[in-house]
PDB file of C-alpha atoms in Angstrom:
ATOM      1  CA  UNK S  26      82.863 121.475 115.166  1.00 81.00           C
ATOM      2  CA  UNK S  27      82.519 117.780 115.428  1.00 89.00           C
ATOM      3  CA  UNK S  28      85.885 116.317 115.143  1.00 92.00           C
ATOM      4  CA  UNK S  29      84.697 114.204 111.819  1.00 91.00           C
ATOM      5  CA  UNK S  30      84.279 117.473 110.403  1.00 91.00           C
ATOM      6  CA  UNK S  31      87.733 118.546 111.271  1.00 92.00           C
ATOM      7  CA  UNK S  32      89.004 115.670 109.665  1.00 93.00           C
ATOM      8  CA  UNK S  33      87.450 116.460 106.539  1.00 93.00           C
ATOM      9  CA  UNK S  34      88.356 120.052 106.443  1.00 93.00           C
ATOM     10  CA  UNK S  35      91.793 119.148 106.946  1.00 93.00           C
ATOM     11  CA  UNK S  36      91.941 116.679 104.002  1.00 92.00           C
ATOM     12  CA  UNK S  37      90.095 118.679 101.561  1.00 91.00           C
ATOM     13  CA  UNK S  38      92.632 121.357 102.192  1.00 88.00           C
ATOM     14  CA  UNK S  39      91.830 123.607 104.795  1.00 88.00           C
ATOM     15  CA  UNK S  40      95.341 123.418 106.342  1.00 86.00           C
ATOM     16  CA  UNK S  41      95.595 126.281 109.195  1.00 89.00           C
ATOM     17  CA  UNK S  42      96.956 126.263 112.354  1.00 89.00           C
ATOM     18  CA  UNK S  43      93.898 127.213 113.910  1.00 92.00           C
ATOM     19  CA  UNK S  44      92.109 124.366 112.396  1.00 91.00           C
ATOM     20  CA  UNK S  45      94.800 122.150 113.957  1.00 91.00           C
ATOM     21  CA  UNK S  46      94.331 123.850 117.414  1.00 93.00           C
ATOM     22  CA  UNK S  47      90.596 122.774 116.826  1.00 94.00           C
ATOM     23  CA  UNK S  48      91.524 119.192 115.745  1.00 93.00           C
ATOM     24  CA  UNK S  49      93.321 118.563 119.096  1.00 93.00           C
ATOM     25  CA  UNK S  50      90.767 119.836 121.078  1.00 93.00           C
ATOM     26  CA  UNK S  51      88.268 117.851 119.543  1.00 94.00           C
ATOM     27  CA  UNK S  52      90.366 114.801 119.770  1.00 93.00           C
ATOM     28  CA  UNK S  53      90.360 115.192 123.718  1.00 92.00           C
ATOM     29  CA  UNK S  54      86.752 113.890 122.852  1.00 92.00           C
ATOM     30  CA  UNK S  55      87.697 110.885 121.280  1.00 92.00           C
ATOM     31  CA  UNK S  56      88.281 107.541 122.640  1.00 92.00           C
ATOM     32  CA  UNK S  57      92.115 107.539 123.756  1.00 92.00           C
ATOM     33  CA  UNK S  58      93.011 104.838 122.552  1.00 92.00           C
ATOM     34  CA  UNK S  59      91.801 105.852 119.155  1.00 94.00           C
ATOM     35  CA  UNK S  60      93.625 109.120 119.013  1.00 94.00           C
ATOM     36  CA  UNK S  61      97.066 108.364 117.431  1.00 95.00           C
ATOM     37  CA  UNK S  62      94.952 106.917 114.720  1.00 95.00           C
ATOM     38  CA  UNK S  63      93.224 109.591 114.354  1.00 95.00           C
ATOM     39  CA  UNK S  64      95.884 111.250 113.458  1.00 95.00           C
ATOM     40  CA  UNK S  65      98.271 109.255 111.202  1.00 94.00           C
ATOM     41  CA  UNK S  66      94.923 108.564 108.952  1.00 94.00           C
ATOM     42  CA  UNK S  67      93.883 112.620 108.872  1.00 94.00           C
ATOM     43  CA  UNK S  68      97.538 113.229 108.344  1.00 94.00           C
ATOM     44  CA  UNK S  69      98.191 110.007 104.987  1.00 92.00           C
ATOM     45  CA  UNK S  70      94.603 111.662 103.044  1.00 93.00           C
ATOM     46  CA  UNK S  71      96.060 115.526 103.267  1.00 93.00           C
ATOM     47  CA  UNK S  72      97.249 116.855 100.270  1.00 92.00           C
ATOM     48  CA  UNK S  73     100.300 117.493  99.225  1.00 90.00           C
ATOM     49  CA  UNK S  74     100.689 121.260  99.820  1.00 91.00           C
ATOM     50  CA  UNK S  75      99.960 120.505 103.622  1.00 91.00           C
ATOM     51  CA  UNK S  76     103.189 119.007 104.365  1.00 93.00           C
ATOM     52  CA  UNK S  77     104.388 121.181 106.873  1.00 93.00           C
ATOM     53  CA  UNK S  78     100.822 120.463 108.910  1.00 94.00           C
ATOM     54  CA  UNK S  79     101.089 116.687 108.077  1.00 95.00           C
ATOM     55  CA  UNK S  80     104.248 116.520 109.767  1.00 96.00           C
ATOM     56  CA  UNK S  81     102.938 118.604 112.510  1.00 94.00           C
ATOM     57  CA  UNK S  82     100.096 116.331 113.228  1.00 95.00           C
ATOM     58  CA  UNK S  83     102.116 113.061 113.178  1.00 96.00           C
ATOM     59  CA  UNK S  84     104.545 114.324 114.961  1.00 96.00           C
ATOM     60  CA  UNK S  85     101.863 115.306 117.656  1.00 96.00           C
ATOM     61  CA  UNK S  86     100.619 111.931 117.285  1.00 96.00           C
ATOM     62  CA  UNK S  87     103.875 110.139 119.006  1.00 96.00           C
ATOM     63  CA  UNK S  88     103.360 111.994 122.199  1.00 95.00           C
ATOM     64  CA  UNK S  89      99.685 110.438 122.544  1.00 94.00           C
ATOM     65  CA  UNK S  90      99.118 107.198 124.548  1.00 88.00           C
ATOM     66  CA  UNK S  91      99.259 103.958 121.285  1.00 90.00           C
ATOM     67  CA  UNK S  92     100.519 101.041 120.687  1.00 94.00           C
ATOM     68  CA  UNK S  93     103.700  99.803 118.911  1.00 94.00           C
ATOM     69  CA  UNK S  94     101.641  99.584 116.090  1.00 94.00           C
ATOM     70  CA  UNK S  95     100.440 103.140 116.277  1.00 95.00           C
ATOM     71  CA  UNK S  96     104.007 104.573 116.261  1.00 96.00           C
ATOM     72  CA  UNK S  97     104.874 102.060 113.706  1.00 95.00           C
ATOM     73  CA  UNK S  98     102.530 103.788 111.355  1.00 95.00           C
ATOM     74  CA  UNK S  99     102.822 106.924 112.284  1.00 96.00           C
ATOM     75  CA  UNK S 100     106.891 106.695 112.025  1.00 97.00           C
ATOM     76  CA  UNK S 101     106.299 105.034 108.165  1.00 96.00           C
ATOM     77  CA  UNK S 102     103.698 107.982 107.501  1.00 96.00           C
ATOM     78  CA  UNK S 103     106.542 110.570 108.183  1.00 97.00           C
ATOM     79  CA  UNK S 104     109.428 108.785 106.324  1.00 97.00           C
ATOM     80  CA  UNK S 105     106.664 108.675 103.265  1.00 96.00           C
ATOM     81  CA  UNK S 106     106.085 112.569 103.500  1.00 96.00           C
ATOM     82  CA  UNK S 107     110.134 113.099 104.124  1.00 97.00           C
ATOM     83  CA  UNK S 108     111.195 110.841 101.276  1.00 97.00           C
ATOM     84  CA  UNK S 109     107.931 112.299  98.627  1.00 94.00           C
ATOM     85  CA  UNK S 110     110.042 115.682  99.524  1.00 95.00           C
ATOM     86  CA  UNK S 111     112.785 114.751  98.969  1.00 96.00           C
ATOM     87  CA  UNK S 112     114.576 115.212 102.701  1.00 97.00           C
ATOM     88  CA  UNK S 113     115.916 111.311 102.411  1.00 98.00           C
ATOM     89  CA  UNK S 114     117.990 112.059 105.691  1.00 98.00           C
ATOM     90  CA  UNK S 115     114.663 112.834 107.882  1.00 98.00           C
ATOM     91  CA  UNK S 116     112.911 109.549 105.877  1.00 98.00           C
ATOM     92  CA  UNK S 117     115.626 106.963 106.507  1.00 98.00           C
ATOM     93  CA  UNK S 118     115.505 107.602 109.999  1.00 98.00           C
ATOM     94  CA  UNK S 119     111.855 107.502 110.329  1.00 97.00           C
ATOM     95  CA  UNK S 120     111.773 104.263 108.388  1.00 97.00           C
ATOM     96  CA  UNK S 121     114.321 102.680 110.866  1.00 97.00           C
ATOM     97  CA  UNK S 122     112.200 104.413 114.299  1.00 97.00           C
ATOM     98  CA  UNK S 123     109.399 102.615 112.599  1.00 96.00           C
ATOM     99  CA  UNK S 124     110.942  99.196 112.932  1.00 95.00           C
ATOM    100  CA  UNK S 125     112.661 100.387 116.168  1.00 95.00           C
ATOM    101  CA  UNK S 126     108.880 100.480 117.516  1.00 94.00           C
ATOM    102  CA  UNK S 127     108.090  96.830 116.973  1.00 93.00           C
ATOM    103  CA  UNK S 128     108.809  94.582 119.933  1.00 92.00           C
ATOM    104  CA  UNK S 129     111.786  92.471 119.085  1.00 89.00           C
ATOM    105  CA  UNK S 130     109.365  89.115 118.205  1.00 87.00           C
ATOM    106  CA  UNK S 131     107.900  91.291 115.447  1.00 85.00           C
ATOM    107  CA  UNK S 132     110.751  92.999 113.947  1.00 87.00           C
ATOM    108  CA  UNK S 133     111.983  90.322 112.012  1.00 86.00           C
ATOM    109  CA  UNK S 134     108.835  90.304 109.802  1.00 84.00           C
ATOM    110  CA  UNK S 135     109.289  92.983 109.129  1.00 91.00           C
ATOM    111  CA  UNK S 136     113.123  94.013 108.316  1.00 94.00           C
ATOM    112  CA  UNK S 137     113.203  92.935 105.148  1.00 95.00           C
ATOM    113  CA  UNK S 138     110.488  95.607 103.834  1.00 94.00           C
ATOM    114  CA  UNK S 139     112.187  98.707 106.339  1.00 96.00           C
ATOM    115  CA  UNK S 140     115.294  97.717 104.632  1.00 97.00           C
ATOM    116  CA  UNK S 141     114.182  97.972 101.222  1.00 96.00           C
ATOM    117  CA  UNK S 142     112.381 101.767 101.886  1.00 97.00           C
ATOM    118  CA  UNK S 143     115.439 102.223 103.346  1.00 98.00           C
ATOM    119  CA  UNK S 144     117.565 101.291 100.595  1.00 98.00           C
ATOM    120  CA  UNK S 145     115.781 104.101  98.380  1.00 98.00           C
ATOM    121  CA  UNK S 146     117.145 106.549 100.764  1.00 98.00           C
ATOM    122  CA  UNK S 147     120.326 105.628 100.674  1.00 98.00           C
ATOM    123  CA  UNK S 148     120.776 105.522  97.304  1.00 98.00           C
ATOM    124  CA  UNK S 149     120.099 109.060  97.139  1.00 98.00           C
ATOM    125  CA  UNK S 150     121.899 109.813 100.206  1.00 98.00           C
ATOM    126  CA  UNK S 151     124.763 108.340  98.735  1.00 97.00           C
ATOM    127  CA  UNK S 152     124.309 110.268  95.158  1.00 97.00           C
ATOM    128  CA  UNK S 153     124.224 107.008  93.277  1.00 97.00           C
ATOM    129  CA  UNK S 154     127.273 105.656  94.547  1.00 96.00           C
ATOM    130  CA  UNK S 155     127.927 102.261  96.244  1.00 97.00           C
ATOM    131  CA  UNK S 156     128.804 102.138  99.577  1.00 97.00           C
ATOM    132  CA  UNK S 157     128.513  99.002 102.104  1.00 97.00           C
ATOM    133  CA  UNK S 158     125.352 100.635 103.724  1.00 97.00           C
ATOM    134  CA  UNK S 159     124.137 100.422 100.303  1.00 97.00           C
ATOM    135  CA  UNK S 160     125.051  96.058 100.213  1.00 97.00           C
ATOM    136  CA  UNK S 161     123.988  95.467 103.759  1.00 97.00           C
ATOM    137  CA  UNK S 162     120.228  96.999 102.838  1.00 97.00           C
ATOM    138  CA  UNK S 163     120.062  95.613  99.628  1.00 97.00           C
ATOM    139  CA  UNK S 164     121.203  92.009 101.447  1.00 97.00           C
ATOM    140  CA  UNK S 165     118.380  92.578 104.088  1.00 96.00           C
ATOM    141  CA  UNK S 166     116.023  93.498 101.245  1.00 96.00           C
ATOM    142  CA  UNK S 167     116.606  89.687  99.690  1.00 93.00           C
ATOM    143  CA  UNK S 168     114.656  88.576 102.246  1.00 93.00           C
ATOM    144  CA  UNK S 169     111.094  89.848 101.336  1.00 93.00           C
ATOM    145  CA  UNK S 170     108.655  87.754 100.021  1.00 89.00           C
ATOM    146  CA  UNK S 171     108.209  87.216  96.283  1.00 88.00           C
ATOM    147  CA  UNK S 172     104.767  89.174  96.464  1.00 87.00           C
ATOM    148  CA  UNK S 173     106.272  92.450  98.503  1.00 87.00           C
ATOM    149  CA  UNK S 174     109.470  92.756  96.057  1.00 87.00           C
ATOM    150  CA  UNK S 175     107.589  92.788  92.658  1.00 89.00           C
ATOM    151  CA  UNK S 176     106.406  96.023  92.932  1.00 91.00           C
ATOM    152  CA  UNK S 177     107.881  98.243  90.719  1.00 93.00           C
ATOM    153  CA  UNK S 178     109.197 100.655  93.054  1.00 94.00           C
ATOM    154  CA  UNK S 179     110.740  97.752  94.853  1.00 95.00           C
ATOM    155  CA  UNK S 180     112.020  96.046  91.918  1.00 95.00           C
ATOM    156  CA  UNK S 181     113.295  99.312  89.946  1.00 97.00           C
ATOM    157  CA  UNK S 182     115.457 100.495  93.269  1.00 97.00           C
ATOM    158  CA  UNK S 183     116.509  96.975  93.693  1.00 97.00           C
ATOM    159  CA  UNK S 184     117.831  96.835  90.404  1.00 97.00           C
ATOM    160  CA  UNK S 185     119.754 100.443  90.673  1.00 98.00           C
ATOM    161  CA  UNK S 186     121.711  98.885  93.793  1.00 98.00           C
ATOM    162  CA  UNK S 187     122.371  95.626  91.820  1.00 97.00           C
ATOM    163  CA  UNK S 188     124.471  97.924  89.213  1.00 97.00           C
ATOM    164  CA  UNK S 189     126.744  99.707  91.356  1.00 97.00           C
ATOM    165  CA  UNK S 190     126.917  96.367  93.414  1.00 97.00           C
ATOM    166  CA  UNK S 191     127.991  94.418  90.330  1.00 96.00           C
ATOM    167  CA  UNK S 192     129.788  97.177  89.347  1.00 95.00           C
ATOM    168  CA  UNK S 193     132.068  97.306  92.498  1.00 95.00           C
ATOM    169  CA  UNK S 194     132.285  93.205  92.336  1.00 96.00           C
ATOM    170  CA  UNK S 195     134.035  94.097  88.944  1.00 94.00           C
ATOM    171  CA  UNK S 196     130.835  91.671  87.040  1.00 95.00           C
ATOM    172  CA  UNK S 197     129.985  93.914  84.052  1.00 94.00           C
ATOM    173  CA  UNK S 198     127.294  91.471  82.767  1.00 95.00           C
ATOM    174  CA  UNK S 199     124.797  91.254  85.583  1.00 96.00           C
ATOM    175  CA  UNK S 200     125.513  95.169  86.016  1.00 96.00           C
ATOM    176  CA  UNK S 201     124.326  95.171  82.312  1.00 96.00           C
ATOM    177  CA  UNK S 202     121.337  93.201  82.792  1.00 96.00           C
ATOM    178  CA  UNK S 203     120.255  95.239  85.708  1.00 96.00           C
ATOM    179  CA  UNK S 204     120.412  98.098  84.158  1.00 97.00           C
ATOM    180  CA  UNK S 205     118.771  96.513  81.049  1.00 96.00           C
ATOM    181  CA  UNK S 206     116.192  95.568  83.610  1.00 95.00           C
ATOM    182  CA  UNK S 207     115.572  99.232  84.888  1.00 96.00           C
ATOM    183  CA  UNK S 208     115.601 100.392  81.746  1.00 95.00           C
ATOM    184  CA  UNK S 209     112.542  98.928  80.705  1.00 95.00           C
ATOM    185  CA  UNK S 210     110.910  99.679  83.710  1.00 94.00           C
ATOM    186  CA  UNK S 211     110.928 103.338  82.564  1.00 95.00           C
ATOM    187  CA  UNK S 212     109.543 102.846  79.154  1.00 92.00           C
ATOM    188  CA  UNK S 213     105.919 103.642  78.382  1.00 89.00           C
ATOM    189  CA  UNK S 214     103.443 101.013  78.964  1.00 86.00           C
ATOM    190  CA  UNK S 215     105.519  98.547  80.759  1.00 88.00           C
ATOM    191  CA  UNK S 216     103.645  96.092  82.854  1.00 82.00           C
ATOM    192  CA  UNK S 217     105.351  94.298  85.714  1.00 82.00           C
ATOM    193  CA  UNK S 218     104.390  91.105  87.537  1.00 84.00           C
ATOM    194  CA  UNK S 219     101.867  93.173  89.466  1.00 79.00           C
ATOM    195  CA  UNK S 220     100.422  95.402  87.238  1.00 81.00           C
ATOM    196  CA  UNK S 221      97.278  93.702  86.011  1.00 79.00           C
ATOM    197  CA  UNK S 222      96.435  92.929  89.184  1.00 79.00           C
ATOM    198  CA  UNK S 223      96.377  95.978  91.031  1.00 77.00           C
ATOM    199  CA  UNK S 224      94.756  97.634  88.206  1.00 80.00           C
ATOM    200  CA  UNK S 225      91.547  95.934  89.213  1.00 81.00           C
ATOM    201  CA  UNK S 226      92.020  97.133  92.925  1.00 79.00           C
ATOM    202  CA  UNK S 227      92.263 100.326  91.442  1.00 80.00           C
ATOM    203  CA  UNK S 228      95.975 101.028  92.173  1.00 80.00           C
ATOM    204  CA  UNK S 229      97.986 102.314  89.853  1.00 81.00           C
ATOM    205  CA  UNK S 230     101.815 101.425  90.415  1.00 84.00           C
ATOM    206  CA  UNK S 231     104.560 103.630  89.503  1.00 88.00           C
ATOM    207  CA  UNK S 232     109.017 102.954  89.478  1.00 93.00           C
ATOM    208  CA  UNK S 233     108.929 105.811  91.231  1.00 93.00           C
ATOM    209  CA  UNK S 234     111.938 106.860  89.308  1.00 96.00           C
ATOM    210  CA  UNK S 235     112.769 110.494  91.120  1.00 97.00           C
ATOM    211  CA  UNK S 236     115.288 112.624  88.473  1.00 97.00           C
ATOM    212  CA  UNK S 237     118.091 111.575  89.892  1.00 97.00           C
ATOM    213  CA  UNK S 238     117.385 107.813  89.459  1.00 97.00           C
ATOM    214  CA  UNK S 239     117.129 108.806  86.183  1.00 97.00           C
ATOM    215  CA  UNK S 240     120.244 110.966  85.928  1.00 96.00           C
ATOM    216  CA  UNK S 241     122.130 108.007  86.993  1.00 97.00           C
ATOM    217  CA  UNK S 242     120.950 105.564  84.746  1.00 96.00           C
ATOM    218  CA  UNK S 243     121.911 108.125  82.164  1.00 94.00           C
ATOM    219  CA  UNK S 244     125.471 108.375  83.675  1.00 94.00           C
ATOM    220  CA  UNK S 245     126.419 104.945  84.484  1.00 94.00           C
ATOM    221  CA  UNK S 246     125.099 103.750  80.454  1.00 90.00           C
ATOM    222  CA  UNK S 247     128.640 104.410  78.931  1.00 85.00           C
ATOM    223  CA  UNK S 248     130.197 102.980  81.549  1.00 86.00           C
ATOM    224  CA  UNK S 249     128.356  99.487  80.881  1.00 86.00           C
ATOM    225  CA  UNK S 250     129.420  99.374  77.362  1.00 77.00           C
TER     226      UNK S 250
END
């Protein structure tokens, strides 16, 4: 098989380890410079239920010949896969091997946004509770631009921290108004700064409000009262 047809196999489904075996045999074929991408791009379109596989390919990915920039995205493709299953451990560290893999004049551009993905990590990590790895992401995650933190993934998780921050810092009213904030994120039809806009690219945002986000914002409501 042609490795274009390996790649399509794979993403409609077709997730066995013989069809990997074929996939990196194929890929010998291809143009070596081209082969981490490949990889990372076969590995973002599979679906969900080929996890294990998706891991298996990125993974195989970092021990081909790329660039920073291939390792980059391959390292963000496995922190998404860790942190969709919920292993926030595995994702936080990919998310900070993926900055790791920028040369140092890059890095700074790009901080800001690995420290915000981060931050949703470690707010799970830490079962909703503050903690000064908690302040020093949410500090780093200040520094995006106004575009990158009005998504409202960004902006929910962002205002979740900026609770248990104000919280700590003993200021009751901005801890209200963040969770006021969150709160309507989560209601039905809400419409952020973004919304409209990405509608007509055909992306459909999302809080991304896992159950425990919303356990907490359960648990911490009395204590804003």
């Amino acid at each position: 098989m042609k490795l274009s047809e390996i790649e399509e196999a794979i993403t409609m489904g077709k997730c066995t380890p013989e069809l990997l075996e074929q996939f990196k045999a194929a890929l010998r074929r291809a143009p070596e410079k081209m082969r981490p991408q490949h990889c990372y791009t076969t590995a973002a379109a599979m679906p969900t239920w080929c996890f294990p596989m998706a891991v298996e390919l990125l993974e195989y990915s970092l021990t081909l010949e790329g660039t920073w920039l291939d390792r980059m995205r391959s390292h963000n493709n496995l922190a998404d896969l860790y942190e969709r299953h919920a292993d926030y451990a595995q994702a936080k560290d990919h998310y900070r091997l993926a900055l790791d893999a920028m040369p140092p004049e890059r890095k700074t551009d790009y901080a800001s946004d690995a420290a915000s993905r981060m931050l949703v990590c470690q707010l799970h990590l830490n079962g909703f509770t503050y903690s000064d790895e908690l302040r020093r992401l949410y500090t780093e995650s200040q520094k995006l631009d106004e575009f990158s933190r009005t998504f409202q993934k960004c902006l929910f998780y962002l205002s979740l921290t900026e609770i248990l921050i104000c919280q700590k810092d003993g200021n009751l009213s901005a801890a209200r108004s963040a969770f006021e904030a969150a709160n309507a994120m989560l209601r039905p039809g809400y419409e952020g700064p973004l919304t409209a806009l990405l509608k007509r690219k055909n992306y459909i945002e999302s809080t991304g409000a896992t159950r425990e986000a919303r356990a907490f914002l359960r648990r911490i409501k009395n204590q804003l009262r």
